[in-house]
PDB file of C-alpha atoms and ligand atoms in Angstrom:
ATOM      1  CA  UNK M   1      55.323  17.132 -28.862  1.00 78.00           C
ATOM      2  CA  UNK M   2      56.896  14.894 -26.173  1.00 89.00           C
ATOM      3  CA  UNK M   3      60.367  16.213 -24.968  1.00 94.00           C
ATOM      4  CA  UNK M   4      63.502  13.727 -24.354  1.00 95.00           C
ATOM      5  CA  UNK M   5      62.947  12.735 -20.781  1.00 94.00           C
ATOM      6  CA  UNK M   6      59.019  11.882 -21.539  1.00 93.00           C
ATOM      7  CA  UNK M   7      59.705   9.790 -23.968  1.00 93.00           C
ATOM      8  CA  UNK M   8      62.512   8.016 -21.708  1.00 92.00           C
ATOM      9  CA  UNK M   9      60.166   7.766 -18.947  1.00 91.00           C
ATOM     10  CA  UNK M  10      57.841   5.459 -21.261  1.00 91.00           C
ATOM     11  CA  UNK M  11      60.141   3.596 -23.268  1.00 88.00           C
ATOM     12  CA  UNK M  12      59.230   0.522 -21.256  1.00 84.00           C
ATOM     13  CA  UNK M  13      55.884   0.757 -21.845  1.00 83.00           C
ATOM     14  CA  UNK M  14      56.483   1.513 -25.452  1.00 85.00           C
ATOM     15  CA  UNK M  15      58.025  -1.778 -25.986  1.00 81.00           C
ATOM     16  CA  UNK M  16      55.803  -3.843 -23.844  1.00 76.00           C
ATOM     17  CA  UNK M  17      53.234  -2.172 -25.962  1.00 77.00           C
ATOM     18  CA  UNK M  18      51.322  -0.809 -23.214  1.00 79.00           C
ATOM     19  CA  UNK M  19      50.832   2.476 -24.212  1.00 82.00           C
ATOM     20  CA  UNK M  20      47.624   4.207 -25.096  1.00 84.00           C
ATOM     21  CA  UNK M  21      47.865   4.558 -28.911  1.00 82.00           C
ATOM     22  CA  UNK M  22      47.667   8.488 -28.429  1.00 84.00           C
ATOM     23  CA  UNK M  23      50.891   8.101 -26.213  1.00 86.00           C
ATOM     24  CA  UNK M  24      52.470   5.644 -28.623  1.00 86.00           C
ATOM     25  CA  UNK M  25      52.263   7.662 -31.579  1.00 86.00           C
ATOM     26  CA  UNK M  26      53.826  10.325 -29.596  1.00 88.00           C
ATOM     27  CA  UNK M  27      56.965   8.304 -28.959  1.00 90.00           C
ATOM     28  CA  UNK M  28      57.399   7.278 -32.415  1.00 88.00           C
ATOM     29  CA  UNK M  29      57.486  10.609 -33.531  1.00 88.00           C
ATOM     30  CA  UNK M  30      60.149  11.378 -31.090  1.00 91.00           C
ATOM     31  CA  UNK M  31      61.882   8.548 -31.132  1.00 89.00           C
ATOM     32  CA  UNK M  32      61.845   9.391 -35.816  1.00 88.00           C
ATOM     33  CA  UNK M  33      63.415  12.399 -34.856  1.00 90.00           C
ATOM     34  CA  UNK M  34      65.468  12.314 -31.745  1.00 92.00           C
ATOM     35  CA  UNK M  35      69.023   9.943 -32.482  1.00 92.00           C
ATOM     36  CA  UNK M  36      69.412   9.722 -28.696  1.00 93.00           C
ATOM     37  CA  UNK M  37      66.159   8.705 -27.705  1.00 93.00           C
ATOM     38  CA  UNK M  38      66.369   6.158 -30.866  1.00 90.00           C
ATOM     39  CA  UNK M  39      69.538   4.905 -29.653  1.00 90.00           C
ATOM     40  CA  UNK M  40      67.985   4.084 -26.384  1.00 89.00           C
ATOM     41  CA  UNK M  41      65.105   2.216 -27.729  1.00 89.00           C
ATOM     42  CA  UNK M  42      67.355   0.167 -29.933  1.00 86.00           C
ATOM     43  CA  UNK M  43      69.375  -0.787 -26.870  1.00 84.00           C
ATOM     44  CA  UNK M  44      66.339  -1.486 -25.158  1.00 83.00           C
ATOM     45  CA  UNK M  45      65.278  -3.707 -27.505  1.00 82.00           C
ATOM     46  CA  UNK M  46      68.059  -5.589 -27.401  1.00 79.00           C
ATOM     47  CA  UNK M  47      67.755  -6.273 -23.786  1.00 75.00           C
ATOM     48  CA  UNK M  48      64.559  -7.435 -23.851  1.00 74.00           C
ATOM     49  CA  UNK M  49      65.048  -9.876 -26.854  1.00 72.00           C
ATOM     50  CA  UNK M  50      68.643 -11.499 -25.196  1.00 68.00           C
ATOM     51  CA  UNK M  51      66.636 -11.317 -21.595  1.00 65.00           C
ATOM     52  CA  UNK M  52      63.184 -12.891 -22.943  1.00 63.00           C
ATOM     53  CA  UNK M  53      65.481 -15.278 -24.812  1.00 62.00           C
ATOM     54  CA  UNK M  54      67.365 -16.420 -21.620  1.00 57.00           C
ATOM     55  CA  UNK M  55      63.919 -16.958 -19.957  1.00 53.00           C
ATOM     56  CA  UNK M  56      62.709 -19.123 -22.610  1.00 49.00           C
ATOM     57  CA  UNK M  57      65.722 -21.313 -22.473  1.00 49.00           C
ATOM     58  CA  UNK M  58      65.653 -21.472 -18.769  1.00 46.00           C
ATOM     59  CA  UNK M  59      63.468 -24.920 -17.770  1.00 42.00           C
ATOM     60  CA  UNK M  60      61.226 -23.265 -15.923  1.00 44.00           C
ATOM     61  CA  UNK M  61      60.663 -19.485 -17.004  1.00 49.00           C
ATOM     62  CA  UNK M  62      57.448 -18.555 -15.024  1.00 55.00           C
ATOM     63  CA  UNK M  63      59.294 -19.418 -11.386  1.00 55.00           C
ATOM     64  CA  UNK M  64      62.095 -17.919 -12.940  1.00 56.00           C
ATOM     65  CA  UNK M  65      60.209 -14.604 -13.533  1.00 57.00           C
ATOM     66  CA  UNK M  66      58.389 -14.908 -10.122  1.00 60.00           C
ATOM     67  CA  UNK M  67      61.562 -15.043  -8.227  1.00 57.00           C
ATOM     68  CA  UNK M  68      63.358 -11.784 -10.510  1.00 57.00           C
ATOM     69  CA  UNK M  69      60.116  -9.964  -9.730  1.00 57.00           C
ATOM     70  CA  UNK M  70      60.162 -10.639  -6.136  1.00 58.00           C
ATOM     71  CA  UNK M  71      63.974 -10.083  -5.836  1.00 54.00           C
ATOM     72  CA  UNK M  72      63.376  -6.446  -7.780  1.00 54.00           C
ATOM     73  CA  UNK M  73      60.720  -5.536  -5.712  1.00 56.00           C
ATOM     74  CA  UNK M  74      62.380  -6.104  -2.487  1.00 52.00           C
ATOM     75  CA  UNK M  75      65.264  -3.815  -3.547  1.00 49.00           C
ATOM     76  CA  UNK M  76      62.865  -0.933  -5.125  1.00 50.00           C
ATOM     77  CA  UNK M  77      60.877  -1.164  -1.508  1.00 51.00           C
ATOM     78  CA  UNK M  78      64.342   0.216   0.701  1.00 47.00           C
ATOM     79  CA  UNK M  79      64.595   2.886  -2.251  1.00 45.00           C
ATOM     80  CA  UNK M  80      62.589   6.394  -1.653  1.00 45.00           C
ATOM     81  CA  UNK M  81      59.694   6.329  -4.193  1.00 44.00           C
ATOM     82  CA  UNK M  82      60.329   8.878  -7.059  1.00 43.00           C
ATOM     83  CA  UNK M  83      57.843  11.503  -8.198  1.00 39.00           C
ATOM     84  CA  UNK M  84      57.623  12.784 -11.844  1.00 39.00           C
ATOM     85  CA  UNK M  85      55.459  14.625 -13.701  1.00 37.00           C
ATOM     86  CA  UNK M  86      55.390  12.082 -16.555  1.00 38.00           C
ATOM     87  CA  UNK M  87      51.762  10.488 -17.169  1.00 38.00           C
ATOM     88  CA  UNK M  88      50.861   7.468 -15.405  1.00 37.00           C
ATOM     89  CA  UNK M  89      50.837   5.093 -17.696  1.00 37.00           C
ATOM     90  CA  UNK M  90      51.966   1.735 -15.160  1.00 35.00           C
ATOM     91  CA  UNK M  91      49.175  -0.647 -14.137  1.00 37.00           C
ATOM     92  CA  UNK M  92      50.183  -2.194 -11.011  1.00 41.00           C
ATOM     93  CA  UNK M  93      54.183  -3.277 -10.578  1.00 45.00           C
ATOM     94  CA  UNK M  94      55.721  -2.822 -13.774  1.00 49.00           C
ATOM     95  CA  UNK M  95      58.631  -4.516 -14.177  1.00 54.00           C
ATOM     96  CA  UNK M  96      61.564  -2.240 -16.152  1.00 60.00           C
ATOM     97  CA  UNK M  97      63.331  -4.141 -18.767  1.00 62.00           C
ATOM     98  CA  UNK M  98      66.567  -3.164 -17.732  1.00 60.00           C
ATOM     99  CA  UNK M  99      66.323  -3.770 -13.975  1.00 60.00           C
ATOM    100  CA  UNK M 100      64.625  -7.194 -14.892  1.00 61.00           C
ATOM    101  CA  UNK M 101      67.965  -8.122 -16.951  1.00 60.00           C
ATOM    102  CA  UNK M 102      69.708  -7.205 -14.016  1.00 57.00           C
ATOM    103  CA  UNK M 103      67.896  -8.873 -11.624  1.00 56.00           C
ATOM    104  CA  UNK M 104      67.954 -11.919 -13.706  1.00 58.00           C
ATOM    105  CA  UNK M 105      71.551 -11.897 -13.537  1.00 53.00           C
ATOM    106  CA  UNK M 106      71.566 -12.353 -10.257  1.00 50.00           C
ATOM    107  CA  UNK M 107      69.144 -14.448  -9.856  1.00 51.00           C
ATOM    108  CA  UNK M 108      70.465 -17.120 -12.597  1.00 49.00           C
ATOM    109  CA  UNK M 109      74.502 -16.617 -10.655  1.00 46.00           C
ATOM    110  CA  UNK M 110      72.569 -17.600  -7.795  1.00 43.00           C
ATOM    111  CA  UNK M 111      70.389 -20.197  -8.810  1.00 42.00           C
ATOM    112  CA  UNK M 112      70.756 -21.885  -4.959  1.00 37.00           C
ATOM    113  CA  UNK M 113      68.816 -19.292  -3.268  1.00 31.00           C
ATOM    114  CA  UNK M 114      65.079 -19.527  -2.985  1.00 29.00           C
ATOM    115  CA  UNK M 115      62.859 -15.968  -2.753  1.00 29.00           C
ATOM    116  CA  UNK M 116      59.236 -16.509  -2.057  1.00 27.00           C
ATOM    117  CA  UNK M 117      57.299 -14.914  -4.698  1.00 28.00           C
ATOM    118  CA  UNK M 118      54.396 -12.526  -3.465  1.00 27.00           C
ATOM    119  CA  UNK M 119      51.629 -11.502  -4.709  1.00 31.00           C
ATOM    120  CA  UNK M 120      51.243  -9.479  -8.005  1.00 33.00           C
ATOM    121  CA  UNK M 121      49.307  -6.045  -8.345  1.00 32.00           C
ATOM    122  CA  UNK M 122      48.968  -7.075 -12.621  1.00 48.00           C
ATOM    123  CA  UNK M 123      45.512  -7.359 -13.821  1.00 68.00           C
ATOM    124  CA  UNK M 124      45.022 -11.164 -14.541  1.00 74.00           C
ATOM    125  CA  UNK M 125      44.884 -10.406 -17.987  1.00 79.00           C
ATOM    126  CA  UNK M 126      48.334  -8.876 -18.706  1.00 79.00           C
ATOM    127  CA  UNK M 127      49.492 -11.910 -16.270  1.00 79.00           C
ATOM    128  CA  UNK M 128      47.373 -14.406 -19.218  1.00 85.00           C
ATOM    129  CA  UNK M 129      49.469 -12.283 -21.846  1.00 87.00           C
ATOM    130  CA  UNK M 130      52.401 -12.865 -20.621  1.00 84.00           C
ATOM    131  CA  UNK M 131      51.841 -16.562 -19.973  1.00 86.00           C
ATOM    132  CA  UNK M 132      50.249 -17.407 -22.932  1.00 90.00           C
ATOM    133  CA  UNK M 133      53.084 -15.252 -25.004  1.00 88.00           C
ATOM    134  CA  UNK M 134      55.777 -16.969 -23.234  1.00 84.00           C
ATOM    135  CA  UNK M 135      54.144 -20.501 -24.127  1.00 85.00           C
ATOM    136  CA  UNK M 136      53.746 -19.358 -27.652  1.00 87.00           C
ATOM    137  CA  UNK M 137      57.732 -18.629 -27.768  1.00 83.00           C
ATOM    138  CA  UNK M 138      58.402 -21.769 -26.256  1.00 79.00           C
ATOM    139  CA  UNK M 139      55.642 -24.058 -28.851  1.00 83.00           C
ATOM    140  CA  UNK M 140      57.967 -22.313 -31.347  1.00 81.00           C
ATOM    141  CA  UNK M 141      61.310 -24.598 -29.860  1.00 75.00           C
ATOM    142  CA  UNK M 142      61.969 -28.002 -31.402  1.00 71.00           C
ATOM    143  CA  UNK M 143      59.466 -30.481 -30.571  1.00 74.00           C
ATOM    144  CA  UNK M 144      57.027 -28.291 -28.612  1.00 79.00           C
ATOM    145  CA  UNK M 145      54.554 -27.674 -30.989  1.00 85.00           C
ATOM    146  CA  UNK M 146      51.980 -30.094 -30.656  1.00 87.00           C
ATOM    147  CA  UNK M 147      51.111 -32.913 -28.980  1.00 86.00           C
ATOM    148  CA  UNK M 148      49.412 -34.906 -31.170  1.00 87.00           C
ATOM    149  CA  UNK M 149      50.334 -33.241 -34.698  1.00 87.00           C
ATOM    150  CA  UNK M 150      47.283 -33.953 -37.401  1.00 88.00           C
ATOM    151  CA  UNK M 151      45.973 -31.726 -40.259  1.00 89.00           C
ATOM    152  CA  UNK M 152      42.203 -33.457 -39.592  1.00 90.00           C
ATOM    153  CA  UNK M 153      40.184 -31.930 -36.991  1.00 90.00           C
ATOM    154  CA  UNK M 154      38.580 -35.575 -36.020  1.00 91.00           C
ATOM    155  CA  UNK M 155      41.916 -36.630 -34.512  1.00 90.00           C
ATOM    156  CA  UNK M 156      42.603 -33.532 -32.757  1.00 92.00           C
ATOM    157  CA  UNK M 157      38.936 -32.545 -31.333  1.00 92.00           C
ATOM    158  CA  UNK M 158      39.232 -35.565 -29.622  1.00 92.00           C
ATOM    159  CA  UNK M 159      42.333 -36.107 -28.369  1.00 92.00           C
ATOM    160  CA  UNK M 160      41.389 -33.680 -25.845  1.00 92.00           C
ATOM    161  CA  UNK M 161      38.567 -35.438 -24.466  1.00 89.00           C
ATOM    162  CA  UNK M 162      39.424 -36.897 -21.107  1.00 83.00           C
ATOM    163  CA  UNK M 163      42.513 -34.346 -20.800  1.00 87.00           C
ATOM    164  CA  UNK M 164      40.559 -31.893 -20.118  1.00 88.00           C
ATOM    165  CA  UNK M 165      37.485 -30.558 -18.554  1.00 86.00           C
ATOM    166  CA  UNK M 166      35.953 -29.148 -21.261  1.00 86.00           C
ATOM    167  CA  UNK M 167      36.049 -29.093 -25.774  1.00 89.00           C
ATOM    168  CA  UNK M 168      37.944 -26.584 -27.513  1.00 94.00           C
ATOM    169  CA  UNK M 169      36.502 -25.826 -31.006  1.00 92.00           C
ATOM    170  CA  UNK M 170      38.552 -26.960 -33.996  1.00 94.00           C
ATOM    171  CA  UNK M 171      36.620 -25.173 -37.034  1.00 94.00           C
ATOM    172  CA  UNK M 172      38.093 -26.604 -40.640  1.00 93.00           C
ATOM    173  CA  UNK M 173      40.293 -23.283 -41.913  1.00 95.00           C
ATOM    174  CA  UNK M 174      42.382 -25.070 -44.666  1.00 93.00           C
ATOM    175  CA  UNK M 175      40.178 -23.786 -47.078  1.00 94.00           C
ATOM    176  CA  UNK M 176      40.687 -20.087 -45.964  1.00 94.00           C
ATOM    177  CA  UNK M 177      44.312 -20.608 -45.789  1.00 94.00           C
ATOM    178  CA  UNK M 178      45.041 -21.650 -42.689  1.00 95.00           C
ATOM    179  CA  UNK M 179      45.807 -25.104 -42.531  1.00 93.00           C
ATOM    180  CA  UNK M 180      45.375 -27.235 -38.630  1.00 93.00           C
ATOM    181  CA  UNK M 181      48.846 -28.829 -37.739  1.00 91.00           C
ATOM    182  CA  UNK M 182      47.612 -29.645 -34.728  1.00 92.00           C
ATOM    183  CA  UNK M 183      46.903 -29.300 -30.967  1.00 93.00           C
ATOM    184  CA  UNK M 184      48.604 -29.643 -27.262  1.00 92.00           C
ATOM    185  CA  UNK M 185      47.919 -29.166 -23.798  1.00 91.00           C
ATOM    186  CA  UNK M 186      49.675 -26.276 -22.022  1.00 89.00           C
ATOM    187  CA  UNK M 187      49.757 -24.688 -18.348  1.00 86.00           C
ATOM    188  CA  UNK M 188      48.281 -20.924 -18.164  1.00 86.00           C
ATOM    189  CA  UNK M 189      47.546 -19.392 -15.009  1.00 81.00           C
ATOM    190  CA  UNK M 190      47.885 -22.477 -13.212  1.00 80.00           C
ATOM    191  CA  UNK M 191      45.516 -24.583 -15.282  1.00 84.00           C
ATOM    192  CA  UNK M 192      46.052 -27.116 -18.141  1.00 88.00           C
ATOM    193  CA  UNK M 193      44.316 -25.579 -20.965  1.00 92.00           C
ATOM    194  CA  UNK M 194      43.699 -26.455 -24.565  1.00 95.00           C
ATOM    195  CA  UNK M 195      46.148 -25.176 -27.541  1.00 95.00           C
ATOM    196  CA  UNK M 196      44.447 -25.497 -31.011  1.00 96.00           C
ATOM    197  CA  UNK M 197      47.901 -24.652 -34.180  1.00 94.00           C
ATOM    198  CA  UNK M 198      46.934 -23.423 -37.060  1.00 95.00           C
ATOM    199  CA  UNK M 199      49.548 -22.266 -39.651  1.00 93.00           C
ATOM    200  CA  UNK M 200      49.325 -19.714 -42.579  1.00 92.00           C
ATOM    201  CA  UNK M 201      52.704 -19.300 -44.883  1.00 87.00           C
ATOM    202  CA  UNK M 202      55.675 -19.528 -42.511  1.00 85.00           C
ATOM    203  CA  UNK M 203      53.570 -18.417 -39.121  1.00 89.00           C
ATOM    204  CA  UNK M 204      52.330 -20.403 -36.669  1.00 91.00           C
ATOM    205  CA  UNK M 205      48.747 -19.353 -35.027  1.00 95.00           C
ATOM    206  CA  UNK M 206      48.522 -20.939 -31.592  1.00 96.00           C
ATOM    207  CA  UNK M 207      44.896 -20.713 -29.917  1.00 97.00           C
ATOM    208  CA  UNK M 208      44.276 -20.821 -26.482  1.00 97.00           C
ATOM    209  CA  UNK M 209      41.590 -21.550 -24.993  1.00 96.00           C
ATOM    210  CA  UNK M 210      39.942 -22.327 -21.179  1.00 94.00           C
ATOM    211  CA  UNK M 211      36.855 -21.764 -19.331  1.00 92.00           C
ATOM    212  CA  UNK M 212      36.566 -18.300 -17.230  1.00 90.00           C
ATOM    213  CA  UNK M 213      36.688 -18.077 -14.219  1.00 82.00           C
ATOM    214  CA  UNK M 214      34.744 -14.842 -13.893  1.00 76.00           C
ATOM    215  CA  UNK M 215      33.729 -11.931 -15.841  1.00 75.00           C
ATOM    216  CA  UNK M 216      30.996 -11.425 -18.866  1.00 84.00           C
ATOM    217  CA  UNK M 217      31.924 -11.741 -22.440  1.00 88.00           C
ATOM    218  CA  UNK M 218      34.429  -8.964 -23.459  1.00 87.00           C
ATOM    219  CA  UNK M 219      35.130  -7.598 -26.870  1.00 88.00           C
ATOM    220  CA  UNK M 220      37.959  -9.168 -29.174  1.00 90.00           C
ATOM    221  CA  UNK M 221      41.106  -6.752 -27.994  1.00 90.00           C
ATOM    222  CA  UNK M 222      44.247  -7.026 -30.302  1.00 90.00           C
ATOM    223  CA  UNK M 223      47.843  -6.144 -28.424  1.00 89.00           C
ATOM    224  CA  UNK M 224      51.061  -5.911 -29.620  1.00 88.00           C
ATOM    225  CA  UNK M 225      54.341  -7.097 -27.780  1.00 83.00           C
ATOM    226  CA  UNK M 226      58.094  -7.826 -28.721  1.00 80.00           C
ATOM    227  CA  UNK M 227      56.783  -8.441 -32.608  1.00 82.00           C
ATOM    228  CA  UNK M 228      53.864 -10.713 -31.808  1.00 88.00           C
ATOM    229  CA  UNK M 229      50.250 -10.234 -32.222  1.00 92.00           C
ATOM    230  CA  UNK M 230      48.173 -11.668 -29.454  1.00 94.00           C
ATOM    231  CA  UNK M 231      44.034 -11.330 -29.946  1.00 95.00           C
ATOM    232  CA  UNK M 232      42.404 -11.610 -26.689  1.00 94.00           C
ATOM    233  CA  UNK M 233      38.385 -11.934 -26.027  1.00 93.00           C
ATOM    234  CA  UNK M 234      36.047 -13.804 -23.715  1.00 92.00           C
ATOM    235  CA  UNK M 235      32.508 -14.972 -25.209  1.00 91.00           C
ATOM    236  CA  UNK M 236      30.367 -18.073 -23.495  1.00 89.00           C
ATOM    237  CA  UNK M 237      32.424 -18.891 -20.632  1.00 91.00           C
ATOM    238  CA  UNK M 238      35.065 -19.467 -22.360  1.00 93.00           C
ATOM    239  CA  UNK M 239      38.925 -17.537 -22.525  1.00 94.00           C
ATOM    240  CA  UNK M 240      40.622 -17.141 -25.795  1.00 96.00           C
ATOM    241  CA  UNK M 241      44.503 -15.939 -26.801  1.00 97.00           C
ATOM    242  CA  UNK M 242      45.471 -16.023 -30.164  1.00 97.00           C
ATOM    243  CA  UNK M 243      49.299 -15.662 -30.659  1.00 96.00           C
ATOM    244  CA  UNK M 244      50.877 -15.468 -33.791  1.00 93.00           C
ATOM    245  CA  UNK M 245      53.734 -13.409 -35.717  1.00 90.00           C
ATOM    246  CA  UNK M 246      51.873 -13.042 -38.648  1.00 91.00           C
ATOM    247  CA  UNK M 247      50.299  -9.487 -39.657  1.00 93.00           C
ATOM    248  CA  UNK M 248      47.205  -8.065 -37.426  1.00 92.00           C
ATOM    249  CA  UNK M 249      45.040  -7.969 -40.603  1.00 93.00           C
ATOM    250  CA  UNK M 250      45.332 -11.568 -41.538  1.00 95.00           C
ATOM    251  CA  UNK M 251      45.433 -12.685 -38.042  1.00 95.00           C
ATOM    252  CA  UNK M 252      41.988 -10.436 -37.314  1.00 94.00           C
ATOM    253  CA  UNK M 253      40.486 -12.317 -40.236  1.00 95.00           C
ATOM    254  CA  UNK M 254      41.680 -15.721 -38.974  1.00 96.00           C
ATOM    255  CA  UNK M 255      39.813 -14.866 -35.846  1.00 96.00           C
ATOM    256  CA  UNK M 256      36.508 -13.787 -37.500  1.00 94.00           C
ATOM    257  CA  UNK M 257      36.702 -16.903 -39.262  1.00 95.00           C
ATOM    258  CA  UNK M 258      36.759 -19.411 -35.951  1.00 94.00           C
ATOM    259  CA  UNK M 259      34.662 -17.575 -34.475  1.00 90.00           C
ATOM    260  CA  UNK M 260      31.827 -18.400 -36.948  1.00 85.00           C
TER     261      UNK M 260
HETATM  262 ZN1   ZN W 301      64.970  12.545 -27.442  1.00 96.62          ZN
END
């Protein structure tokens, strides 16, 4: 059973959805039977939704990011590193929720300065997840959808040819319940890259897609952050993200059925 100060120690994780799922189940328990610990996850949560709001309004959220990441890790370098005897759980820099609201604060009063973004110790997938869930967010805005908005797969497929280097598929799902609306281009990783939108009910299914840069095929992986499913695998060359706020079930079976 995971005491008080355990559980506090991966609360960030927790809601990134980064834990193991050994780990996570661990928390909720606590966190179904400790008030406190609930209370801080609750307030937690709120920080991250008003914070990841305020970065989706912002124009340009990715520089945005870059220059609260840079700006925390330049004050957590003059601070003594702290040992605990809490698992290691963080890959690379993790950013804490709370210190990223604060650092955003600062960074937004102070728009005028400029801090050169280094280098980040994330795995380029979590830095695709965070991209491609960020774009997903913003697709969800007025007006950024699509691009060119049709329910037939013969004006979408190819409006892409020519704007890109390569053919997303556009498989016929209206059948199966997911209707096209339609597709844009987007920017992930610093590359344009090809966003198929599919809807099912209320939800909107956005599909990402770009060739790989490196790396064999890997194994559909399904991961969970701030209430939004994101399906991630790599097969022929080729990157996909789905994002979407509807259930993991339906959205596993949406998968299965593109990928056919
Ligand atoms: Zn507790």
């Amino acid at each position: 059973m995971m005491n008080c100060d355990q559980t506090r120690e991966l609360l960030d994780a927790y809601v990134d959805g980064e834990l193991p799922a050994a780990q996570a189940i661990a928390v909720a328990e606590h966190l179904a039977t400790c008030a406190e610990c609930s209370e801080a996850y609750e307030r937690l949560l709120t920080t991250v939704r008003t914070l990841r709001e305020g970065l989706v309004k912002y124009r340009a959220p990715d520089l945005l990011r870059a220059r609260v990441r840079s700006a925390l890790r330049e004050e957590q370098e003059e601070r003594p590193a702290t040992v605990t005897a809490a698992p290691k759980v963080r890959r690379g820099v993790r950013m804490p929720w709370r210190a990223l609201a604060a650092a955003a604060v600062l960074v937004v009063a102070s728009s005028g300065i400029t801090l050169v973004a280094t280098r980040e110790h994330v795995s380029a997938e979590a830095l695709a997840r965070d991209e491609v869930l960020t774009s997903h967010i913003r697709s969800l805005m007025p007006a950024h959808l699509t691009d060119v908005a049709s329910n037939d797969q013969h004006n979408v497929k190819p409006w892409f040819n020519g704007r890109l280097d390569f053919s997303p598929s556009v498989p016929r799902l209206e059948d199966a319940g997911f209707p096209l609306l339609g597709g844009r281009l987007d920017y992930v990783r610093g590359r344009p890259v090809a966003v198929v939108v599919y809807g099912r009910r209320q939800h909107v299914i956005n599909v990402f897609s770009w060739p790989a840069e490196a790396g064999g095929d890997a194994p559909r992986t399904l991961t969970t952050s701030h209430g939004y499913n994101l399906l991630h695998w790599r097969t022929d060359g080729v990157e996909h993200w789905v994002v979407s706020d509807l259930n993991a079930a339906e959205l596993q079976q949406f998968v299965t059925l593109l990928e056919r």
